[in-house]
XYZ file of C-alpha atoms in Angstrom:
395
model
C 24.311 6.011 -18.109
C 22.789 2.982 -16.067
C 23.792 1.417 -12.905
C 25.218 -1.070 -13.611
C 27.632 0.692 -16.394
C 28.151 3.201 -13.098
C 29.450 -0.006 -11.036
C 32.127 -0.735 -14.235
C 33.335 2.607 -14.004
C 33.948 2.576 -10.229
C 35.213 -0.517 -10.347
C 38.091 0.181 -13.237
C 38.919 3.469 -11.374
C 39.431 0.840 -7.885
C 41.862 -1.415 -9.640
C 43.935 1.373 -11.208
C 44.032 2.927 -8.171
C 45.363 0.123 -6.448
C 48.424 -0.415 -9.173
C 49.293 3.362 -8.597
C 49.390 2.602 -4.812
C 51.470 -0.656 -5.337
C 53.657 1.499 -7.463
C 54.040 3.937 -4.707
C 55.069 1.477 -2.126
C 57.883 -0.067 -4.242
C 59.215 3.297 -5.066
C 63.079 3.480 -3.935
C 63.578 5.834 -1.393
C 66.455 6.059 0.763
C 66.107 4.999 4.382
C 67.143 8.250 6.602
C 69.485 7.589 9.281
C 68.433 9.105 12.529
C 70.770 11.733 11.844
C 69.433 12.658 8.827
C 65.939 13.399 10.140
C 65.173 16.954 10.154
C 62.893 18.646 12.862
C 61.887 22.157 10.884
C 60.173 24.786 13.309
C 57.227 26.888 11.878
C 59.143 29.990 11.874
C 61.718 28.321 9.506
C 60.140 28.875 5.692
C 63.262 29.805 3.822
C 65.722 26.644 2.214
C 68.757 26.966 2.571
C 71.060 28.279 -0.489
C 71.851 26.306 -3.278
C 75.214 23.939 -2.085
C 74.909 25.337 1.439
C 75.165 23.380 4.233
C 74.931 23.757 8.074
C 75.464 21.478 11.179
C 72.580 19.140 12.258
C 70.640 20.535 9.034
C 71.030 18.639 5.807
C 67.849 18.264 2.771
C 67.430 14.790 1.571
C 67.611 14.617 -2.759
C 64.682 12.526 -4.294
C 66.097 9.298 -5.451
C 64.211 8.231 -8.957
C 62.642 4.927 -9.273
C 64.310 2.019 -9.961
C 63.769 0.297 -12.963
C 62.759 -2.872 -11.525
C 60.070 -0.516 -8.910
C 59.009 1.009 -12.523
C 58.623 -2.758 -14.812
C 56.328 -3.709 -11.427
C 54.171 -0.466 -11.416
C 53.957 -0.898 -15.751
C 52.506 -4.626 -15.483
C 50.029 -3.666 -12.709
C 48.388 -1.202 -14.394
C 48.376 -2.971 -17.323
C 47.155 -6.173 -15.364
C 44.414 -3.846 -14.026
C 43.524 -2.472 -17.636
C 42.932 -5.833 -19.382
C 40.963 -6.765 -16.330
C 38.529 -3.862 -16.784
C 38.258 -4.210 -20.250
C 37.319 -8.410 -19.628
C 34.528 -7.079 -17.034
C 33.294 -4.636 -19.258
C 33.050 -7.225 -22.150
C 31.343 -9.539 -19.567
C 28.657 -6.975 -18.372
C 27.887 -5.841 -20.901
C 26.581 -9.055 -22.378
C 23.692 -9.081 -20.638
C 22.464 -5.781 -21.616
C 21.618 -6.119 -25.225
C 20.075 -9.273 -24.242
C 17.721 -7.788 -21.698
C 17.010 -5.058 -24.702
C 16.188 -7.944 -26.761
C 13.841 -9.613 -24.450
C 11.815 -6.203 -23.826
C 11.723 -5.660 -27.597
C 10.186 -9.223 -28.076
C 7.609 -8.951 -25.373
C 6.176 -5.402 -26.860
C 6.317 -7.129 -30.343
C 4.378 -10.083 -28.761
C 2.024 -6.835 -26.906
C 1.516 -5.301 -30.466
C 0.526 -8.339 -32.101
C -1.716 -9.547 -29.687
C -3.592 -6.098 -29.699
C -3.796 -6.058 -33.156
C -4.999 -9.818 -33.008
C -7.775 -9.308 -30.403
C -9.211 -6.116 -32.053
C -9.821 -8.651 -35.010
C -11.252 -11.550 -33.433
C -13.087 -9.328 -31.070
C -15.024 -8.337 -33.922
C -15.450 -11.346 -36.041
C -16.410 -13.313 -33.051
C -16.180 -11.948 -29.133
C -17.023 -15.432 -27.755
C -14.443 -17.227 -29.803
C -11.974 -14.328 -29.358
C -12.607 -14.470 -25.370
C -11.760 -17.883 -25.541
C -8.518 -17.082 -27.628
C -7.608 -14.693 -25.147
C -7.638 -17.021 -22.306
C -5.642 -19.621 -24.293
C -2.273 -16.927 -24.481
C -0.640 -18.064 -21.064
C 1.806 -15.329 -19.772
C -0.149 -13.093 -21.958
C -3.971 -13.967 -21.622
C -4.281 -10.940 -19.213
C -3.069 -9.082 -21.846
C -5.385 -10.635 -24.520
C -8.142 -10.595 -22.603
C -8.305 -6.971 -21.967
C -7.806 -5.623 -25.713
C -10.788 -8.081 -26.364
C -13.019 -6.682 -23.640
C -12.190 -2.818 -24.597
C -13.769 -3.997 -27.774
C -16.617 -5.372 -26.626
C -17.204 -3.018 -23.840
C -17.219 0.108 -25.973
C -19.771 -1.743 -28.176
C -22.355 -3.452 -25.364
C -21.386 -3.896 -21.930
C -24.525 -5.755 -21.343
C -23.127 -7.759 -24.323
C -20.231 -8.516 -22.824
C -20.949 -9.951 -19.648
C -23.388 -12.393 -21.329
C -20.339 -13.610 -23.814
C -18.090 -13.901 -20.566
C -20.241 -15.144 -17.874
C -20.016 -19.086 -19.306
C -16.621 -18.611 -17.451
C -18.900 -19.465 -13.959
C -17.352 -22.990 -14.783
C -14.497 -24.816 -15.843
C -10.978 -23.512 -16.624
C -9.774 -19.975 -16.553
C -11.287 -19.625 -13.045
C -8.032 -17.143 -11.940
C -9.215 -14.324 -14.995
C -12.983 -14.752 -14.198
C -12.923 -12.480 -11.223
C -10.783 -10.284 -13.247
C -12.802 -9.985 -16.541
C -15.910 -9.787 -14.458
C -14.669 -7.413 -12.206
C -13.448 -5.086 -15.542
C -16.849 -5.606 -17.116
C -18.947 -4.354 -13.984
C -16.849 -1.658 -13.456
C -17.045 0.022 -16.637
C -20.876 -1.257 -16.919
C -21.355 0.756 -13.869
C -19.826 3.784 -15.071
C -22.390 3.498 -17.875
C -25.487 2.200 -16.384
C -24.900 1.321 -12.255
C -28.280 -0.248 -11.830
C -28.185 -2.610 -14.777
C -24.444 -3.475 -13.561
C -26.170 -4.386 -10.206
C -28.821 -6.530 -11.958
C -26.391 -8.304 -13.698
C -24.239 -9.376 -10.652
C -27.352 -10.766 -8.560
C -28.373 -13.155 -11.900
C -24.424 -15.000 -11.139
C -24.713 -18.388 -9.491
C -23.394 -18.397 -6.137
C -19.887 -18.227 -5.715
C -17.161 -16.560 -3.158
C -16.222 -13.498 -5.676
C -19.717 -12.187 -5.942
C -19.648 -10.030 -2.669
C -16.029 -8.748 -4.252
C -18.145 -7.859 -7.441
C -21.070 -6.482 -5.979
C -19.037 -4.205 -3.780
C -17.341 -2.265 -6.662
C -20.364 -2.130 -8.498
C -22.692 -0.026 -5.315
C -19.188 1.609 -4.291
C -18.508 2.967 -8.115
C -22.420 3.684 -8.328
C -22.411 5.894 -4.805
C -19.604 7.875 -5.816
C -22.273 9.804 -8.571
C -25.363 8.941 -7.148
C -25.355 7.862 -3.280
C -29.510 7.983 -3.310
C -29.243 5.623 -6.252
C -27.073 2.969 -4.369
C -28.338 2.998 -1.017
C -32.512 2.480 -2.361
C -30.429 -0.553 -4.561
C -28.907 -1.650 -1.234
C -32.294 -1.626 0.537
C -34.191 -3.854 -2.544
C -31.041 -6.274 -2.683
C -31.025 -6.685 1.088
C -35.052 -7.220 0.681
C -34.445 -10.051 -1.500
C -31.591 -11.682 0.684
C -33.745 -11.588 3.660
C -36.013 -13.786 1.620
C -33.675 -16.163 0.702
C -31.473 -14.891 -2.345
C -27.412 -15.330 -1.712
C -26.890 -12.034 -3.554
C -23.381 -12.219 -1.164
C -23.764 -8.857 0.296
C -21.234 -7.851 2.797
C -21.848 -5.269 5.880
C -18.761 -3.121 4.793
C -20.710 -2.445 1.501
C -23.269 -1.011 3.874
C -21.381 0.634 5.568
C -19.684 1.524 2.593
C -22.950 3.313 0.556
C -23.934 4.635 3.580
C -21.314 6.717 4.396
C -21.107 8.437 0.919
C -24.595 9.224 1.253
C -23.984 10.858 4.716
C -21.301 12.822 3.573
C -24.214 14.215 0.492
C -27.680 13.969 2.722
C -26.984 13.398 6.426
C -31.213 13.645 6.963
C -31.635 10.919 4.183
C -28.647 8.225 5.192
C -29.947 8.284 9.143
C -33.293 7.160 7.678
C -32.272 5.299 5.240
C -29.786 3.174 8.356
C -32.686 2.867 10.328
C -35.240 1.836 7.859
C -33.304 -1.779 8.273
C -34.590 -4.185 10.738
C -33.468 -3.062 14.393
C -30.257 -5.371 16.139
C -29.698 -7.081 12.401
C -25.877 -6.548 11.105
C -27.165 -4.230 8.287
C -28.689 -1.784 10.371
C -25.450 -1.610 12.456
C -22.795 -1.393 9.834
C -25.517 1.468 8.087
C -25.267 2.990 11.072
C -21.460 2.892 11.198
C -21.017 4.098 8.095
C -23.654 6.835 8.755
C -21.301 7.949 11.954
C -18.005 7.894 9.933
C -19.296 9.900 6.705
C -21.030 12.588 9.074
C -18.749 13.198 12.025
C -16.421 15.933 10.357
C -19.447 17.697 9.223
C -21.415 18.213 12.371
C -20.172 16.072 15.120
C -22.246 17.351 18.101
C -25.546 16.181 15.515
C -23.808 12.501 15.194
C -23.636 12.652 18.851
C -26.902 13.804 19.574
C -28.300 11.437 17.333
C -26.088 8.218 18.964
C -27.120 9.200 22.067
C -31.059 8.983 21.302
C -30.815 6.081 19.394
C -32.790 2.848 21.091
C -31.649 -0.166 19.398
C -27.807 -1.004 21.537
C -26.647 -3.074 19.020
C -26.793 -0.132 16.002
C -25.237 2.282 19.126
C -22.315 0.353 20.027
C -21.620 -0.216 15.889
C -21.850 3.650 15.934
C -19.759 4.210 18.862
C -17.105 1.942 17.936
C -17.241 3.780 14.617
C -16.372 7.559 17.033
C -13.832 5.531 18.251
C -11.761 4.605 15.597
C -12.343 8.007 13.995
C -11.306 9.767 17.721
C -8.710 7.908 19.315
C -5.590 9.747 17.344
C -6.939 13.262 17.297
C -9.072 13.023 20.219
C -8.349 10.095 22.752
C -10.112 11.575 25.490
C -13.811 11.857 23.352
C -12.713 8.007 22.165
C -12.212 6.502 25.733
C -15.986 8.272 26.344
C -17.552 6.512 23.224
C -15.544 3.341 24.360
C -17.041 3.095 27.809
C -20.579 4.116 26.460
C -20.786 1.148 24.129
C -23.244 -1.480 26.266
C -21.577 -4.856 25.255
C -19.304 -5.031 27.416
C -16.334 -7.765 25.361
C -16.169 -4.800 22.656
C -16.706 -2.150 25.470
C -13.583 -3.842 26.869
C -11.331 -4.344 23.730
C -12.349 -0.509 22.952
C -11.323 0.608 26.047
C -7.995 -1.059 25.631
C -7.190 -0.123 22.667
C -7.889 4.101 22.987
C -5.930 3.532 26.138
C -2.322 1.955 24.386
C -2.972 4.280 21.355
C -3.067 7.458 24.232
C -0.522 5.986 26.582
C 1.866 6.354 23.785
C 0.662 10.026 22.902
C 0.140 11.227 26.689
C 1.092 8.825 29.226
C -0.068 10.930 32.117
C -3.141 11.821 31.067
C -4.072 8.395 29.949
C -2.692 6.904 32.947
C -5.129 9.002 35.120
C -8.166 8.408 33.193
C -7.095 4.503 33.254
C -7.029 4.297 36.717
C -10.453 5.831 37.192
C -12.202 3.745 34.230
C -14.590 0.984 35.322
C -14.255 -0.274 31.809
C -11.881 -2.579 32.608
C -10.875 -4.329 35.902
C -7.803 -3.736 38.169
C -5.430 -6.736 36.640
C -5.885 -5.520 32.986
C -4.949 -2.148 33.962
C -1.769 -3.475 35.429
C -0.835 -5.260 32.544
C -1.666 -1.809 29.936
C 0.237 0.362 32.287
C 2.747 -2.436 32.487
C 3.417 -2.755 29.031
C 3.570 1.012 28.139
C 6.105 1.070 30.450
C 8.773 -1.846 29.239
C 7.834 -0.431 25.537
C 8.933 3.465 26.628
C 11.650 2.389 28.497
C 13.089 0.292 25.110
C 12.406 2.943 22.997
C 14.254 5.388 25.297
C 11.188 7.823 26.610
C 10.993 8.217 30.596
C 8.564 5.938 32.239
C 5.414 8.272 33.716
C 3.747 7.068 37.062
């Protein structure tokens, strides 16, 4: 039984049970004079005997509807049936309809299957171009074509679909790029890598090449990351191959978490103060730290280049300030720049002001972090948002 078939029910069992109180309140019943009213105590349980009587004492008889109370009761629940019964006829119009329309859209689902399995076949760059002609259903389309072509040649494939680099069908080119790579990747990561830096330029690249390293570290992390280090060659030379420093991060922090030794080197192997070296570093930091976090620390606290530090730090930081405020706030105030030293600080110390105002508040006060004024404000702040939320103030 559905909802909505739920709602009838209730409904129909509402209206009837407003005719049976409407009945109720035109019932005839005699009006008791004050007199009449009897006040029984709770240690009188026995009636009186039949056509007895006694002083101040006297039962009321139940008087039996009326036949005009009874002709008013009749029509309302009748009123109240043929009103359920139009409801139900109403609602459930819509449900066969709704049937219908799901039964037509996996027909259409069916057909088009069967269709692109066929032209897929006969002619993938014609049937690609079929696919993205279905409208509503060209995401549809376009995926039964590509399983064809994918389980024959992924290499294949992306030549037939990469002619969608310009004019229409812009929208599904990220997609059916993005569904190629992937399951190229799965197959053959490096090739899948190839193939992305051979695209012209263009925003969705960085997107691509991102799934492609990310799907390649999660089997071989070594493999990526020497990848990484060639495409980030070629970019420094000139090459938009639209790499991003969270895919750095990214690689490197799946090969930490399989070779700590090999992912430090491989961080610092970049070009020292350049934003690939720092997010490596990062990512180093945050695929390392729950293994051995004294070694992360030992190793931030040799390291010479500031600007790779701080991206390290900042990484402790965000992995520290729930579970470990106190270590956070130390990573915060050891980072050297001192803006992100400063929006570090402030940020351990509202994230710990909620958790433990007193202690935070102490180490606050003491912090050279941050001046005097923005203290104030922080402290401030935590206050008005306890107080609202109903936890005592600490000072």
């Amino acid at each position: 039984m559905n909802t909505r078939r739920i709602l009838v029910l209730a409904l129909c069992a509402g209206i009837i049970l407003i005719a049976a109180l409407g009945s109720y309140v035109l019932w005839d019943k005699p009006e008791p004079a004050g007199s009449d009213i009897i006040t029984r105590s709770p240690e009188t349980k026995s009636a009186p005997a039949a056509g007895a009587s006694s002083p101040g004492q006297q039962g009321t008889a139940a008087t039996p509807p009326s036949p005009a109370a009874l002709a008013l009761a009749e029509a309302a629940v009748a009123s109240a049936k043929l009103k359920a019964e139009a409801f139900l006829a109403t609602a459930g119009r819509g449900e066969p309809a709704e049937d219908a329309s799901l039964e037509k859209d996996e027909l259409r689902r069916q057909e088009l299957l069967a269709e692109a399995g066929a032209r897929a076949t006969e002619d993938p760059k014609a049937a690609l171009a079929w696919a993205l002609a279905q409208g509503d259903h060209a995401r549809t389309a376009l995926d039964a074509v590509l399983d064809v072509l994918l389980r024959k040649d992924p290499a294949a494939a992306f030549q037939e679909f990469r002619w969608l680099q310009a004019g229409d069908g812009q929208d599904l080119r990220g997609y059916g790029l993005s569904v190629i790579l992937e399951r190229w990747a799965d197959a053959d990561p490096a090739a899948a890598a190839s193939a992305v830096a051979t695209l012209a330029p263009a925003p969705g690249n960085a997107h691509l090449m991102a799934r492609v390293l990310s799907s390649w570290s999660e089997k071989d992390a070594r493999g990526a990351a020497e990848r990484l280090k060639s495409l980030a060659t070629e970019a420094r030379s000139g090459a938009d191959l639209g790499l991003t420093e969270a895919t750095f991060a990214s690689v490197a922090g799946r090969l930490a978490a399989q070779d700590p030794a090999r992912a430090t080197e491989w961080a610092l192997s970049f070009p020292a103060g350049t934003p690939e070296r720092a997010s490596a570093v990062a990512g180093v930091v945050s695929g390392w730290y729950e293994k051995d976090a004294k070694a992360v620390s030992d190793w931030l606290n040799d390291m010479e280049d500031s600007t790779a530090h701080d991206a390290g730090a900042a990484a402790l930081v965000r992995f520290c300030q729930r579970i470990a405020p106190e270590v956070a706030m130390q990573w915060a105030e050891d980072v050297s720049d001192e803006k992100q030293r400063r929006l570090l600080t402030i940020q351990v110390a509202v994230n710990w002001l909620t958790a433990d105002p007193k202690k935070a508040e102490a180490w606050l006060r003491k912090s050279n972090a941050i001046d005097a004024e923005q203290k104030e404000m922080i402290l401030n702040s935590s206050r008005l948002a306890g107080s609202v939320g109903g936890a005592v103030p600490t000072k």
